[in-house]
Amino acid sequence: MDAVLLFQQDRTLNICISSRTLLL
């Protein structure tokens, strides 16, 4: 359960970083 939550959090963070990089 914790692993899944951590994975989803990491994935969301990754998407945020990618979006930021694309915007810049």
PDB file of N, CA and C in Angstrom:
ATOM      1  N   MET A   1       0.837  -1.199   0.000  1.00  0.00           N
ATOM      2  CA  MET A   1       0.000   0.000   0.000  1.00  0.00           C
ATOM      3  C   MET A   1       0.881   1.262   0.000  1.00  0.00           C
ATOM      4  N   ASP A   2       1.847   1.276   0.908  1.00  0.00           N
ATOM      5  CA  ASP A   2       2.744   2.428   0.973  1.00  0.00           C
ATOM      6  C   ASP A   2       3.550   2.568  -0.307  1.00  0.00           C
ATOM      7  N   ALA A   3       3.986   1.420  -0.829  1.00  0.00           N
ATOM      8  CA  ALA A   3       4.794   1.429  -2.052  1.00  0.00           C
ATOM      9  C   ALA A   3       3.993   2.018  -3.218  1.00  0.00           C
ATOM     10  N   VAL A   4       2.724   1.656  -3.301  1.00  0.00           N
ATOM     11  CA  VAL A   4       1.881   2.160  -4.398  1.00  0.00           C
ATOM     12  C   VAL A   4       1.704   3.668  -4.259  1.00  0.00           C
ATOM     13  N   LEU A   5       1.471   4.112  -3.035  1.00  0.00           N
ATOM     14  CA  LEU A   5       1.274   5.546  -2.790  1.00  0.00           C
ATOM     15  C   LEU A   5       2.540   6.307  -3.161  1.00  0.00           C
ATOM     16  N   LEU A   6       3.682   5.758  -2.756  1.00  0.00           N
ATOM     17  CA  LEU A   6       4.963   6.402  -3.049  1.00  0.00           C
ATOM     18  C   LEU A   6       5.185   6.447  -4.554  1.00  0.00           C
ATOM     19  N   PHE A   7       4.837   5.362  -5.242  1.00  0.00           N
ATOM     20  CA  PHE A   7       5.009   5.292  -6.695  1.00  0.00           C
ATOM     21  C   PHE A   7       4.147   6.348  -7.389  1.00  0.00           C
ATOM     22  N   GLN A   8       2.880   6.471  -6.948  1.00  0.00           N
ATOM     23  CA  GLN A   8       1.984   7.456  -7.549  1.00  0.00           C
ATOM     24  C   GLN A   8       2.497   8.861  -7.296  1.00  0.00           C
ATOM     25  N   GLN A   9       3.000   9.108  -6.077  1.00  0.00           N
ATOM     26  CA  GLN A   9       3.519  10.425  -5.728  1.00  0.00           C
ATOM     27  C   GLN A   9       4.712  10.764  -6.609  1.00  0.00           C
ATOM     28  N   ASP A  10       5.609   9.789  -6.778  1.00  0.00           N
ATOM     29  CA  ASP A  10       6.811   9.988  -7.591  1.00  0.00           C
ATOM     30  C   ASP A  10       6.426  10.254  -9.042  1.00  0.00           C
ATOM     31  N   ARG A  11       5.428   9.541  -9.505  1.00  0.00           N
ATOM     32  CA  ARG A  11       4.974   9.700 -10.893  1.00  0.00           C
ATOM     33  C   ARG A  11       4.386  11.104 -11.097  1.00  0.00           C
ATOM     34  N   THR A  12       3.565  11.539 -10.138  1.00  0.00           N
ATOM     35  CA  THR A  12       2.963  12.871 -10.225  1.00  0.00           C
ATOM     36  C   THR A  12       4.044  13.939 -10.223  1.00  0.00           C
ATOM     37  N   LEU A  13       5.036  13.751  -9.353  1.00  0.00           N
ATOM     38  CA  LEU A  13       6.142  14.710  -9.269  1.00  0.00           C
ATOM     39  C   LEU A  13       6.897  14.746 -10.594  1.00  0.00           C
ATOM     40  N   ASN A  14       7.098  13.579 -11.174  1.00  0.00           N
ATOM     41  CA  ASN A  14       7.800  13.478 -12.453  1.00  0.00           C
ATOM     42  C   ASN A  14       7.058  14.250 -13.540  1.00  0.00           C
ATOM     43  N   ILE A  15       5.739  14.099 -13.560  1.00  0.00           N
ATOM     44  CA  ILE A  15       4.917  14.780 -14.563  1.00  0.00           C
ATOM     45  C   ILE A  15       4.997  16.294 -14.363  1.00  0.00           C
ATOM     46  N   CYS A  16       4.978  16.717 -13.101  1.00  0.00           N
ATOM     47  CA  CYS A  16       5.064  18.147 -12.785  1.00  0.00           C
ATOM     48  C   CYS A  16       6.381  18.718 -13.284  1.00  0.00           C
ATOM     49  N   ILE A  17       7.464  17.992 -13.033  1.00  0.00           N
ATOM     50  CA  ILE A  17       8.794  18.443 -13.464  1.00  0.00           C
ATOM     51  C   ILE A  17       8.853  18.494 -14.986  1.00  0.00           C
ATOM     52  N   SER A  18       8.296  17.496 -15.633  1.00  0.00           N
ATOM     53  CA  SER A  18       8.310  17.444 -17.096  1.00  0.00           C
ATOM     54  C   SER A  18       7.522  18.618 -17.674  1.00  0.00           C
ATOM     55  N   SER A  19       6.375  18.902 -17.084  1.00  0.00           N
ATOM     56  CA  SER A  19       5.544  20.006 -17.561  1.00  0.00           C
ATOM     57  C   SER A  19       6.278  21.325 -17.391  1.00  0.00           C
ATOM     58  N   ARG A  20       6.955  21.465 -16.254  1.00  0.00           N
ATOM     59  CA  ARG A  20       7.706  22.688 -15.984  1.00  0.00           C
ATOM     60  C   ARG A  20       8.818  22.867 -17.001  1.00  0.00           C
ATOM     61  N   THR A  21       9.514  21.771 -17.288  1.00  0.00           N
ATOM     62  CA  THR A  21      10.617  21.828 -18.254  1.00  0.00           C
ATOM     63  C   THR A  21      10.085  22.213 -19.640  1.00  0.00           C
ATOM     64  N   LEU A  22       8.928  21.659 -19.991  1.00  0.00           N
ATOM     65  CA  LEU A  22       8.340  21.962 -21.303  1.00  0.00           C
ATOM     66  C   LEU A  22       7.916  23.427 -21.368  1.00  0.00           C
ATOM     67  N   LEU A  23       7.384  23.937 -20.251  1.00  0.00           N
ATOM     68  CA  LEU A  23       6.955  25.336 -20.211  1.00  0.00           C
ATOM     69  C   LEU A  23       8.143  26.272 -20.335  1.00  0.00           C
ATOM     70  N   LEU A  24       9.242  25.895 -19.701  1.00  0.00           N
ATOM     71  CA  LEU A  24      10.442  26.736 -19.747  1.00  0.00           C
ATOM     72  C   LEU A  24      11.074  26.608 -21.140  1.00  0.00           C
TER      73      LEU A  24
END
